[in-house]
Amino acid sequence: MATRRNVLVMGVAAATALALAACGATAEKNEGGAGGNGKPATGLRIMVPNTPGGGYDTTARTAAKVMEDAKIATGVQVFNLPGAGGTVGLQRTVNEKGNGKLAMQMGLGVVGASYTSKSSATLTQTTPLAKLIEEAGAIVVPKDSPYQTIGDLVAAWKANPKGLAVGGGSSPGGPDHLLPMQLAKTVGIDPRQVNFVSYDGGGELLPAVLGGKVAFGASGFGEFLDQVEAGQIRVLAVTSEGPIEALKDVPTLKASGVDLVFTNWRGIVAPPGISDADKKVWIDALTKMHESEEWKAELKKRGWTDAFVTGDEFATFLTEQDKAVADVLKQLGLA
């Protein structure tokens, strides 16, 4: 039987105050480098639209650190503006029309939340800058969970779908919601019977898993690596096509007899109406970051898959994702 794939990813199946004074991002004479004349870009700010500690937050802070360490940009500010699955940050981004100093870290979760939260702001209104990474999901349990394998969990879940709460670090429509819904459907559970508990990012999901507030969690595996290494969390399965280097001993869903592959993605967008010069500053900086040895080391360390595209190519991808997410949420009665 053909592998069941999440259609949301390229055919594979997804507040710090703003009153900080911001320097102007250098946009003149861009021929020589990200900031022009070979100088580092300045005044760049990256908004994370959910709480600290989650996947968006980790990605944004890693990108900022690499740009600093590689002298691609200086003084990059990363701040959190959580709420409504990322749509509070999305609305702020759209409201900042013409602000070439600001960008927002985002991904599949914000696409879905824009529908389920009935947001008046949409990602199609933003200026797409770059898609950065793809990341497999993981099914995780606390160290003292009675479920030793994904088979154990699925058997218990099928016996009592409503009794086993699953937590995810995104709102309905986001990857951490779509993953357990797809998993339920694959193993023969009606998705409408799933007891899904939404948390605003991995930073809120983690203590819920550790504290036993949910039977299991579904999220990007990179958000749990520290706790896995510390022995606090066990990963029952990853949702990639093949094994994950960072979790070599963890089976895929496919290898465990569950016919599902699911991949999430993350990227960066800017407000609408920014100048071509400011857009070039961002894309040049992100391109140089992507080419740096520091970024390649982070990809390997965190188990992220390089999925870098910029500008118009990313815009086309976002349009496709927007339609695909809307179609899936309509099937679930959520849009």
Coordinates of C-alpha atoms in Angstrom, one line a residue:
M1 CA 0.0 0.0 0.0
A2 CA 1.3 3.5 -0.8
T3 CA 2.6 5.4 2.1
R4 CA 0.1 7.8 3.5
R5 CA 1.8 11.2 3.3
N6 CA 0.8 14.6 4.7
V7 CA 0.1 16.8 1.7
L8 CA 1.0 20.0 3.6
V9 CA 4.7 19.9 2.9
M10 CA 5.8 19.8 -0.7
G11 CA 3.7 16.7 -1.2
V12 CA 4.9 15.1 2.1
A13 CA 2.7 14.9 5.0
A14 CA 3.2 21.7 7.8
A15 CA 6.0 39.6 24.2
T16 CA 8.7 41.5 24.5
A17 CA 7.4 45.1 24.0
L18 CA 7.9 46.5 20.5
A19 CA 8.9 49.8 22.1
L20 CA 12.5 48.9 21.8
A21 CA 14.2 51.6 19.7
A22 CA 15.3 50.1 16.4
C23 CA 18.1 51.3 14.2
G24 CA 17.4 51.4 10.5
A25 CA 18.4 48.3 8.6
T26 CA 21.1 49.2 6.2
A27 CA 19.6 49.1 2.7
E28 CA 21.9 51.1 0.6
K29 CA 24.6 49.8 -1.7
N30 CA 23.8 46.1 -1.2
E31 CA 26.2 44.8 -3.7
G32 CA 28.9 44.1 -1.2
G33 CA 27.1 42.0 1.4
A34 CA 24.0 41.7 3.6
G35 CA 24.3 45.3 4.8
G36 CA 26.0 46.9 1.8
N37 CA 29.7 47.4 1.1
G38 CA 30.4 44.1 2.8
K39 CA 29.3 45.5 6.2
P40 CA 27.0 43.5 8.5
A41 CA 23.4 44.4 8.4
T42 CA 22.1 46.3 11.4
G43 CA 18.8 46.9 13.1
L44 CA 17.2 43.6 12.2
R45 CA 14.4 42.3 14.5
I46 CA 12.8 38.9 14.4
M47 CA 9.4 38.4 16.1
V48 CA 8.5 35.0 17.5
P49 CA 4.7 34.6 17.5
N50 CA 4.5 32.2 20.5
T51 CA 6.2 31.6 23.8
P52 CA 9.9 31.1 24.5
G53 CA 11.3 27.6 24.2
G54 CA 9.3 26.3 21.3
G55 CA 10.4 25.5 17.7
Y56 CA 9.8 29.0 16.3
D57 CA 11.7 30.5 19.2
T58 CA 14.6 28.0 18.9
T59 CA 14.9 28.6 15.1
A60 CA 14.8 32.4 15.4
R61 CA 17.4 32.6 18.1
T62 CA 19.6 30.1 16.3
A63 CA 19.4 32.1 13.1
A64 CA 20.1 35.4 15.0
K65 CA 23.1 33.8 16.8
V66 CA 24.6 32.4 13.5
M67 CA 24.2 35.8 11.8
E68 CA 26.0 37.4 14.7
D69 CA 28.7 34.8 15.0
A70 CA 29.4 34.9 11.3
K71 CA 29.3 38.7 11.2
I72 CA 26.5 38.8 8.8
A73 CA 24.4 41.1 11.0
T74 CA 25.0 42.8 14.3
G75 CA 22.5 43.5 17.1
V76 CA 19.8 41.2 15.8
Q77 CA 16.9 41.4 18.3
V78 CA 14.6 38.4 18.8
F79 CA 11.4 38.9 20.8
N80 CA 8.2 37.0 21.6
L81 CA 4.7 38.1 20.9
P82 CA 2.5 35.1 21.7
G83 CA -1.2 34.6 21.3
A84 CA -3.9 32.8 19.3
G85 CA -1.6 30.2 17.7
G86 CA 0.7 32.9 16.2
T87 CA -2.0 35.1 14.7
V88 CA -1.4 37.9 17.2
G89 CA 2.1 38.2 15.8
L90 CA 0.8 37.7 12.3
Q91 CA -1.6 40.6 12.8
R92 CA 1.2 42.8 14.1
T93 CA 3.4 41.9 11.2
V94 CA 0.6 42.9 8.7
N95 CA 0.0 46.1 10.6
E96 CA 3.7 47.0 10.4
K97 CA 3.3 47.7 6.6
G98 CA 6.5 49.1 5.1
N99 CA 8.6 48.2 8.2
G100 CA 11.8 46.8 6.6
K101 CA 13.5 46.3 9.9
L102 CA 11.0 43.6 11.1
A103 CA 10.5 39.9 10.2
M104 CA 8.4 37.1 11.7
Q105 CA 9.5 33.6 12.3
M106 CA 6.7 31.3 11.3
G107 CA 5.7 28.0 9.8
L108 CA 2.9 25.5 9.1
G109 CA 1.3 26.3 12.5
V110 CA 0.7 29.9 11.6
V111 CA -0.9 28.9 8.3
G112 CA -3.4 26.7 10.1
A113 CA -4.1 29.1 12.9
S114 CA -4.9 31.9 10.5
Y115 CA -8.0 29.8 9.6
T116 CA -9.0 28.3 12.9
S117 CA -8.6 31.6 14.7
K118 CA -10.6 33.4 12.0
S119 CA -7.7 35.9 11.7
S120 CA -8.3 38.9 9.5
A121 CA -4.6 39.0 8.8
T122 CA -3.2 36.3 6.4
L123 CA 0.2 35.1 5.4
T124 CA -0.6 35.9 1.8
Q125 CA -0.5 39.6 2.9
T126 CA 3.1 39.3 4.1
T127 CA 6.4 39.6 2.2
P128 CA 7.9 36.1 2.0
L129 CA 11.6 36.1 2.7
A130 CA 12.9 32.5 3.1
K131 CA 11.9 29.0 4.0
L132 CA 14.6 27.7 6.3
I133 CA 14.1 24.1 7.5
E134 CA 11.9 21.1 7.6
E135 CA 11.6 18.9 10.7
A136 CA 10.0 15.6 11.4
G137 CA 7.5 15.2 14.2
A138 CA 7.8 12.9 17.2
I139 CA 5.4 11.1 19.5
V140 CA 6.7 11.5 23.0
V141 CA 5.9 10.3 26.5
P142 CA 7.3 11.1 30.0
K143 CA 9.9 8.7 31.3
D144 CA 7.5 6.9 33.6
S145 CA 4.8 6.4 31.0
P146 CA 3.4 2.8 30.8
Y147 CA 3.7 3.0 27.0
Q148 CA 7.1 1.5 25.9
T149 CA 6.4 1.4 22.2
I150 CA 4.2 3.2 19.7
G151 CA 2.3 -0.1 19.4
D152 CA 1.5 0.0 23.1
L153 CA 0.3 3.6 22.8
V154 CA -1.8 3.0 19.7
A155 CA -3.5 0.0 21.3
A156 CA -4.5 2.0 24.4
W157 CA -5.5 4.9 22.3
K158 CA -7.8 2.8 20.1
A159 CA -9.4 1.3 23.2
N160 CA -10.1 4.7 24.7
P161 CA -9.7 7.6 22.2
K162 CA -11.2 10.3 24.4
G163 CA -9.5 9.0 27.6
L164 CA -6.0 9.6 26.3
A165 CA -5.2 13.3 25.9
V166 CA -2.6 14.3 23.4
G167 CA -0.9 17.6 23.7
G168 CA 0.5 19.7 20.9
G169 CA 2.4 23.0 20.8
S170 CA 0.1 24.6 18.3
S171 CA -3.5 25.6 18.0
P172 CA -6.0 23.6 15.9
G173 CA -4.8 23.7 12.3
G174 CA -1.1 23.7 13.3
P175 CA 1.3 20.8 12.7
D176 CA 1.1 19.5 16.3
H177 CA -2.7 19.3 15.8
L178 CA -2.6 17.9 12.3
L179 CA -0.1 15.2 13.2
P180 CA -2.2 13.4 15.8
M181 CA -5.3 13.8 13.6
Q182 CA -3.5 12.2 10.7
L183 CA -2.1 9.5 13.0
A184 CA -5.5 8.8 14.5
K185 CA -7.0 8.4 11.0
T186 CA -4.2 6.1 9.9
V187 CA -4.6 3.7 12.8
G188 CA -8.4 3.7 12.6
I189 CA -9.5 6.3 15.1
D190 CA -12.1 8.8 14.2
P191 CA -10.2 12.2 14.4
R192 CA -13.3 13.7 15.9
Q193 CA -12.9 11.5 19.0
V194 CA -9.3 12.7 19.7
N195 CA -8.9 14.6 22.9
F196 CA -6.4 17.2 21.7
V197 CA -5.1 19.8 24.2
S198 CA -3.5 22.8 22.6
Y199 CA -0.5 24.6 24.0
D200 CA 1.0 27.9 22.7
G201 CA 4.3 26.5 21.5
G202 CA 6.7 23.8 22.7
G203 CA 7.7 25.8 25.7
E204 CA 4.2 25.3 27.2
L205 CA 3.8 21.8 25.9
L206 CA 7.0 20.4 27.5
P207 CA 5.9 20.8 31.2
A208 CA 2.5 19.4 30.3
V209 CA 4.2 16.2 29.0
L210 CA 6.7 16.1 31.9
G211 CA 3.9 16.6 34.4
G212 CA 1.6 13.9 33.0
K213 CA -1.1 16.4 32.1
V214 CA -1.4 14.6 28.7
A215 CA -0.8 10.9 27.9
F216 CA 1.5 11.8 25.1
G217 CA 2.8 14.7 23.1
A218 CA 3.1 15.3 19.3
S219 CA 5.5 18.0 18.1
G220 CA 8.8 18.6 16.3
F221 CA 11.4 16.2 17.8
G222 CA 14.0 19.0 18.1
E223 CA 12.0 20.6 20.9
F224 CA 12.6 17.6 23.2
L225 CA 16.3 16.7 22.5
D226 CA 17.6 18.1 25.8
Q227 CA 15.0 16.3 27.8
V228 CA 15.6 13.1 25.8
E229 CA 19.3 13.3 26.6
A230 CA 18.5 13.9 30.2
G231 CA 16.3 10.9 30.4
Q232 CA 13.1 12.8 31.2
I233 CA 11.3 12.1 28.0
R234 CA 11.1 9.0 25.7
V235 CA 10.4 9.3 22.0
L236 CA 8.3 6.4 20.8
A237 CA 8.5 7.2 17.1
V238 CA 9.5 9.9 14.6
T239 CA 7.4 10.8 11.6
S240 CA 10.2 11.0 9.0
E241 CA 10.7 8.8 6.0
G242 CA 13.9 7.3 7.5
P243 CA 15.7 7.3 10.8
I244 CA 16.8 10.6 12.4
E245 CA 20.5 11.0 13.1
A246 CA 19.9 12.8 16.3
L247 CA 17.7 10.0 17.5
K248 CA 19.3 6.9 16.0
D249 CA 17.6 4.4 18.2
V250 CA 14.1 5.7 17.7
P251 CA 12.0 3.9 15.0
T252 CA 9.9 5.7 12.4
L253 CA 6.2 5.3 12.4
K254 CA 6.6 3.4 9.1
A255 CA 9.1 1.0 10.6
S256 CA 6.7 0.4 13.5
G257 CA 3.9 -0.6 11.1
V258 CA 2.1 2.8 11.0
D259 CA 1.8 3.9 7.4
L260 CA 2.3 7.7 7.9
V261 CA 5.0 10.3 7.1
F262 CA 4.6 13.8 8.3
T263 CA 7.0 16.8 8.0
N264 CA 6.8 20.3 9.4
W265 CA 8.6 23.4 8.0
R266 CA 9.6 26.9 9.2
G267 CA 10.4 30.1 7.4
I268 CA 10.5 33.9 7.8
V269 CA 8.3 36.6 6.4
A270 CA 8.3 40.4 6.6
P271 CA 5.5 43.0 6.7
P272 CA 3.7 43.9 3.5
G273 CA 5.0 46.8 1.4
I274 CA 8.6 46.8 2.4
S275 CA 11.1 48.3 -0.1
D276 CA 13.1 46.2 -2.5
A277 CA 16.2 47.3 -0.8
D278 CA 15.1 46.2 2.6
K279 CA 13.9 42.9 1.2
K280 CA 17.3 42.4 -0.3
V281 CA 19.0 43.1 3.0
W282 CA 17.0 40.3 4.6
I283 CA 17.3 37.8 1.8
D284 CA 21.1 38.5 1.5
A285 CA 21.6 38.0 5.2
L286 CA 19.5 34.8 5.4
T287 CA 21.3 33.5 2.3
K288 CA 24.7 34.1 3.8
M289 CA 23.6 32.6 7.0
H290 CA 22.4 29.5 5.1
E291 CA 25.8 29.2 3.4
S292 CA 27.8 29.6 6.7
E293 CA 29.5 26.7 8.4
E294 CA 27.9 27.8 11.7
W295 CA 24.4 27.2 10.2
K296 CA 25.4 23.8 8.8
A297 CA 26.6 22.8 12.2
E298 CA 23.3 23.8 13.8
L299 CA 21.3 21.8 11.2
K300 CA 23.3 18.7 12.1
K301 CA 23.1 19.4 15.8
R302 CA 19.4 19.9 15.8
G303 CA 18.5 17.3 13.2
W304 CA 16.9 19.9 11.0
T305 CA 16.5 19.2 7.2
D306 CA 17.9 22.0 5.0
A307 CA 14.9 23.3 3.0
F308 CA 16.2 26.8 2.0
V309 CA 14.4 28.8 -0.7
T310 CA 13.8 32.5 -0.9
G311 CA 11.6 35.2 -2.4
D312 CA 9.3 34.2 -5.2
E313 CA 9.9 30.5 -4.8
F314 CA 9.0 30.7 -1.1
A315 CA 5.9 32.9 -2.0
T316 CA 4.7 30.1 -4.4
F317 CA 5.2 27.5 -1.7
L318 CA 3.3 29.6 0.9
T319 CA 0.3 30.0 -1.5
E320 CA 0.3 26.2 -2.1
Q321 CA 0.5 25.6 1.7
D322 CA -2.3 28.0 2.4
K323 CA -4.7 26.2 0.0
A324 CA -3.6 22.7 1.2
V325 CA -4.2 23.6 4.9
A326 CA -7.6 25.2 4.1
D327 CA -8.6 22.0 2.3
V328 CA -7.6 19.7 5.2
L329 CA -9.2 21.9 7.9
K330 CA -12.5 21.9 5.9
Q331 CA -12.4 18.1 6.0
L332 CA -12.0 18.2 9.7
G333 CA -14.8 20.8 10.0
L334 CA -12.5 23.5 11.4
A335 CA -12.5 26.0 8.5

